[in-house]
mmCIF file of C-alpha atoms in Angstrom:
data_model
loop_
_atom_site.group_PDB
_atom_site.id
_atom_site.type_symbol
_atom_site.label_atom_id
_atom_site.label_comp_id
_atom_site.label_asym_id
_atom_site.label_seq_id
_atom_site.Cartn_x
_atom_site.Cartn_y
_atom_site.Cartn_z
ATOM 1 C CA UNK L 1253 -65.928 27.369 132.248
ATOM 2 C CA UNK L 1254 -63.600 28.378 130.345
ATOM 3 C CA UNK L 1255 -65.163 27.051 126.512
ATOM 4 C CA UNK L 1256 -67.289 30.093 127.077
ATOM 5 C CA UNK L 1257 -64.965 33.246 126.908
ATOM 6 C CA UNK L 1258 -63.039 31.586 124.119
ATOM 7 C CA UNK L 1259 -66.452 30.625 122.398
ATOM 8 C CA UNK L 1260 -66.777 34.949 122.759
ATOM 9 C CA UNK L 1261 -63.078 35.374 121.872
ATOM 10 C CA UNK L 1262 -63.888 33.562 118.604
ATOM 11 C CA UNK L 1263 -67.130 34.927 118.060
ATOM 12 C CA UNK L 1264 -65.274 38.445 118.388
ATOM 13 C CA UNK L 1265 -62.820 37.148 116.305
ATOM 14 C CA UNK L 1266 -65.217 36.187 113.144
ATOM 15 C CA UNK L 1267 -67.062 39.371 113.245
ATOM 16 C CA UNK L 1268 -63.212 41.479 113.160
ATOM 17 C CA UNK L 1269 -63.243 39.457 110.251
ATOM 18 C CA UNK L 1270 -66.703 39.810 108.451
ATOM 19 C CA UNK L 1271 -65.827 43.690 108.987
ATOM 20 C CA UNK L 1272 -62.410 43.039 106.851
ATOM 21 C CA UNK L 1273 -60.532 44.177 109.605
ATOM 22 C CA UNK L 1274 -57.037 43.637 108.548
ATOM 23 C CA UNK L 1275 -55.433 43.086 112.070
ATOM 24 C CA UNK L 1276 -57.529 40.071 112.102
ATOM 25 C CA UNK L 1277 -56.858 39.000 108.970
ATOM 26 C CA UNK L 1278 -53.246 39.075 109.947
ATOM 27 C CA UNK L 1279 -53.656 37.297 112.951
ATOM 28 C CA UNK L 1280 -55.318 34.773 111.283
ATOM 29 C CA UNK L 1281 -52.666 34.768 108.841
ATOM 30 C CA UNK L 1282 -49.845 34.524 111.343
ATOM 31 C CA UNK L 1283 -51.384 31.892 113.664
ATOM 32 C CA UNK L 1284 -52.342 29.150 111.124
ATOM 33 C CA UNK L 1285 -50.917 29.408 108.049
ATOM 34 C CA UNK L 1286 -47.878 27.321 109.161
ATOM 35 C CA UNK L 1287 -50.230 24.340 109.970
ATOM 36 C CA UNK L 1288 -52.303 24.930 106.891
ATOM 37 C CA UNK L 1289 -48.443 24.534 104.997
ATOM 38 C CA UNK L 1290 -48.151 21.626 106.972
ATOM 39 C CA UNK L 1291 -51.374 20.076 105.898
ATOM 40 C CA UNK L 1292 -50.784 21.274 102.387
ATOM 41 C CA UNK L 1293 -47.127 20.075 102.259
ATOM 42 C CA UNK L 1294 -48.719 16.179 103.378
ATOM 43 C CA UNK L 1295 -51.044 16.423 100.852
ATOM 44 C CA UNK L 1296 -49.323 17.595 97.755
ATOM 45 C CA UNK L 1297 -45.659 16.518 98.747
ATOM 46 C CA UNK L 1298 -44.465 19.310 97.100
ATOM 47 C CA UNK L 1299 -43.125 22.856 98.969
ATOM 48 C CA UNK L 1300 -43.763 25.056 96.370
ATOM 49 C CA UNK L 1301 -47.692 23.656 95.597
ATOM 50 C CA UNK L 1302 -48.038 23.824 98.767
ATOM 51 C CA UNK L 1303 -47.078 27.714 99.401
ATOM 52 C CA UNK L 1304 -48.987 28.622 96.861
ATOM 53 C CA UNK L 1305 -52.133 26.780 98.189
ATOM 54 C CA UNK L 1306 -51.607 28.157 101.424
ATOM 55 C CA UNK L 1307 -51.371 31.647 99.632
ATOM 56 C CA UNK L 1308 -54.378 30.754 97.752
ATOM 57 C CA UNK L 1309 -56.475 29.417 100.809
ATOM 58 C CA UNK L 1310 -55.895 32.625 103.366
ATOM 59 C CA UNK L 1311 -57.167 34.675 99.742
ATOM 60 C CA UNK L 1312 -60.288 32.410 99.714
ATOM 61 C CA UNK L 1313 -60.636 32.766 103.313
ATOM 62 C CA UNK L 1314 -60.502 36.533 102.952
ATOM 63 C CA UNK L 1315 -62.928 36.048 100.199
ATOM 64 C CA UNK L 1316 -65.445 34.127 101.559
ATOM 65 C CA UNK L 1317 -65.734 35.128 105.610
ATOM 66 C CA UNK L 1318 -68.547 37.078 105.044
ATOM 67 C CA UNK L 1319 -70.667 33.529 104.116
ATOM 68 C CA UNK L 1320 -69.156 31.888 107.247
ATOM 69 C CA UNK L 1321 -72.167 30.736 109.010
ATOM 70 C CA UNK L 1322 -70.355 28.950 112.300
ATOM 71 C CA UNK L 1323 -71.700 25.545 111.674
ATOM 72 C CA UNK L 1324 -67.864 24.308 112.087
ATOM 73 C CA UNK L 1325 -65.237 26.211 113.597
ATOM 74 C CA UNK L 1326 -62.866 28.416 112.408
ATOM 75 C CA UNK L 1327 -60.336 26.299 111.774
ATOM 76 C CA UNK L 1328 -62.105 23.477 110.544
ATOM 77 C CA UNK L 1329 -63.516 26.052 108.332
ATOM 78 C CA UNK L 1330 -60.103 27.192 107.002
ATOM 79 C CA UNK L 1331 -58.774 23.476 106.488
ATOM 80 C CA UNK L 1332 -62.074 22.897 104.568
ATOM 81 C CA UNK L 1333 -60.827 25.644 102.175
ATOM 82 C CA UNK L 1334 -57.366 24.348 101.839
ATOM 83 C CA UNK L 1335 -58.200 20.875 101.110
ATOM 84 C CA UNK L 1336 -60.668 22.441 98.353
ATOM 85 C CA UNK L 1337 -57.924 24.262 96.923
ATOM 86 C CA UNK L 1338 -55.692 21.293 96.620
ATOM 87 C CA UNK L 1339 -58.185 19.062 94.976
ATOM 88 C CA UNK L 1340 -59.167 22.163 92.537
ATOM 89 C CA UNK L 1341 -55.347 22.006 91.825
ATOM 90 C CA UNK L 1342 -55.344 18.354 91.105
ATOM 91 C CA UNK L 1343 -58.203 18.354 88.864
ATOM 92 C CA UNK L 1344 -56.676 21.433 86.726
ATOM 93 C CA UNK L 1345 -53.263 19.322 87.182
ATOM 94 C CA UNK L 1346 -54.940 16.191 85.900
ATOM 95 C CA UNK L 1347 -56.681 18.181 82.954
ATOM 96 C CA UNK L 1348 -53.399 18.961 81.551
ATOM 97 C CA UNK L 1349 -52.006 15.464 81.803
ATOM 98 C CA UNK L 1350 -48.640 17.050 84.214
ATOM 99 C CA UNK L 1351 -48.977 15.081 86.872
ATOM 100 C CA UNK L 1352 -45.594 14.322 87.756
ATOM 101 C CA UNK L 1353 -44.011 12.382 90.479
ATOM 102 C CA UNK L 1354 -41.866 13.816 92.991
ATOM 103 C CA UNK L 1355 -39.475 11.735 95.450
ATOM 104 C CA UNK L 1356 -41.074 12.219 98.707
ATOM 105 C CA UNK L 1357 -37.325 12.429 100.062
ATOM 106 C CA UNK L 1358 -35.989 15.270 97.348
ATOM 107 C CA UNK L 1359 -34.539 17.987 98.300
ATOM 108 C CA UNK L 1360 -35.558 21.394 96.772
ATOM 109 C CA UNK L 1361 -33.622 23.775 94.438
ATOM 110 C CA UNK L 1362 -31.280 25.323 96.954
ATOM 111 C CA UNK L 1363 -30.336 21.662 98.215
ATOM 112 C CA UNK L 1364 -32.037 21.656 101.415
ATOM 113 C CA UNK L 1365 -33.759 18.338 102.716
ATOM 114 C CA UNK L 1366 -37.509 18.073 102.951
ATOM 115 C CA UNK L 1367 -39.315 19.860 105.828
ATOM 116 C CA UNK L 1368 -39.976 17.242 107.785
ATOM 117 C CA UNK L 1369 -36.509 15.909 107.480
ATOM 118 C CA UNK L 1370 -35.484 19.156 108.991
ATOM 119 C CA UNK L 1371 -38.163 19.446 111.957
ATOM 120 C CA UNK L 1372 -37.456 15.672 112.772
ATOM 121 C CA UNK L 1373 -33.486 16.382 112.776
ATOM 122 C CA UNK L 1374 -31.761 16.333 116.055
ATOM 123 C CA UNK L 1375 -28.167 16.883 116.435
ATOM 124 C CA UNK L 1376 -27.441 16.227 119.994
ATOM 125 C CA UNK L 1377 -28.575 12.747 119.979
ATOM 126 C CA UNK L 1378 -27.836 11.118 116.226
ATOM 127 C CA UNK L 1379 -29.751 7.713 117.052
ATOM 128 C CA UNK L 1380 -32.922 9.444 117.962
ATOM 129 C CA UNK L 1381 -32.357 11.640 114.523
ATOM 130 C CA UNK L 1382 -32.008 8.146 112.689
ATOM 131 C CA UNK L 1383 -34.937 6.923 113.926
ATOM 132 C CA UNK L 1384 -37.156 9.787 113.486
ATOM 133 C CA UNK L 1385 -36.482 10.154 110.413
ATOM 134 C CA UNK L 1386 -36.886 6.542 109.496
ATOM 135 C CA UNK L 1387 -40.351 6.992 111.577
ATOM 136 C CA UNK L 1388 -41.207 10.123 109.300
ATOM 137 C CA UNK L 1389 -39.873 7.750 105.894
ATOM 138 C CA UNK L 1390 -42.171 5.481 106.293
ATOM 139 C CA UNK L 1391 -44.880 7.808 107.044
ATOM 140 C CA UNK L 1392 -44.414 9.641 103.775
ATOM 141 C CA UNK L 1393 -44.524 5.654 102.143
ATOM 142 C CA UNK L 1394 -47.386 4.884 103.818
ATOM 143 C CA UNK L 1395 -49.159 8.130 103.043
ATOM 144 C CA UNK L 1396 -48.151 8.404 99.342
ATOM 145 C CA UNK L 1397 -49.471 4.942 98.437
ATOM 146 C CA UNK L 1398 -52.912 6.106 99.743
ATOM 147 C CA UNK L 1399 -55.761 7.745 97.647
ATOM 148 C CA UNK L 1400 -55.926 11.347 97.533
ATOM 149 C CA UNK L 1401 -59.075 11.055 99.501
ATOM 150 C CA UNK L 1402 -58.194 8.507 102.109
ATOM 151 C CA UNK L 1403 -54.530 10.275 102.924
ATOM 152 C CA UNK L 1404 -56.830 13.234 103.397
ATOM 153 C CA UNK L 1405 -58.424 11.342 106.379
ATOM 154 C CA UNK L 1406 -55.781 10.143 107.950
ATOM 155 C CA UNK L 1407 -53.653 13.525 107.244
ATOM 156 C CA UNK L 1408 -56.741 15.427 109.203
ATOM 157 C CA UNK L 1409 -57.019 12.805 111.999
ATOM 158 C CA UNK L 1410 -53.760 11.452 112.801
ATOM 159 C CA UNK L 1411 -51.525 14.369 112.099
ATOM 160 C CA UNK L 1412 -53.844 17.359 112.517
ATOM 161 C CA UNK L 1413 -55.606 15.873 115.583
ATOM 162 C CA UNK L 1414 -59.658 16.561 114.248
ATOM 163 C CA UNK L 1415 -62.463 14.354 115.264
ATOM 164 C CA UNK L 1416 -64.064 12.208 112.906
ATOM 165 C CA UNK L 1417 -67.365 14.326 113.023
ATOM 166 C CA UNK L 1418 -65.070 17.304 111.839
ATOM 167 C CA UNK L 1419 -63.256 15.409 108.940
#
């Protein structure tokens, strides 16, 4: 079938990285540190947390692949070390009482709109736009007024696609 070869592939994969080779390391880098952003950006709601976590994760990854024992796979292993970093940032946010709130719909420094707002825009058809982004509105809503620990569910199921065995 072909779950076998890419089982190999993978098991190739992790033991390019045990051996700190640093084409893997980039590849790893290049292919999922956009959806590790992604799931960063859900959970913090802030761009600039969330590059630095994703900075801080890949690091950690780097880090810690030698203790990788393939109980979970790779990517469920990387995810597990982003969501660790976020909550680590939390708690040392917490700790120092600045635990601000940010409009989900703000726009950053430069002026430019959210992320999503910007993957959901679509110029060609300005009623499908308006809905998406009403759709992606009331997704940050509904998100935001969640626990940290429930939004981290439904982030990893609903948006990210894992199993429930997995989260």
């Amino acid at each position: 079938t072909s779950v076998e070869p890419r089982a190999a592939t993978e098991t190739q994969f992790i033991e390019r990285l045990k051996r700190s080779d640093p084409a893997a390391f980039e590849t790893l880098v290049n292919e999922r540190s956009g959806e590790i952003f992604g799931l960063l950006y859900r959970l913090t709601e802030n761009r600039e947390e969330a590059r630095d976590l994703t900075q801080e994760t890949f690091l950690r990854a780097f880090q810690s692949i030698g203790q990788f024992r393939g109980e979970s796979d790779l990517r469920t292993w990387i995810y597990r070390i982003a969501i660790n970093q976020a909550r680590n940032r939390w708690r040392w946010w917490r700790r120092r009482h600045r635990d601000a709130t940010v409009s989900i719909d703000a726009t950053d420094s430069a002026g430019h709109a959210s992320v999503m707002a910007q993957l959901t825009s679509d110029t060609a058809n300005p009623e499908r736009s308006a809905l998406a982004h009403e759709r992606e509105r009331a997704l940050r809503k509904a998100l935001s007024s969640l626990r940290r620990v429930y939004r981290e569910a439904v982030v990893l199921r609903d948006i990210e696609g894992f199993a429930y065995e997995e989260i």
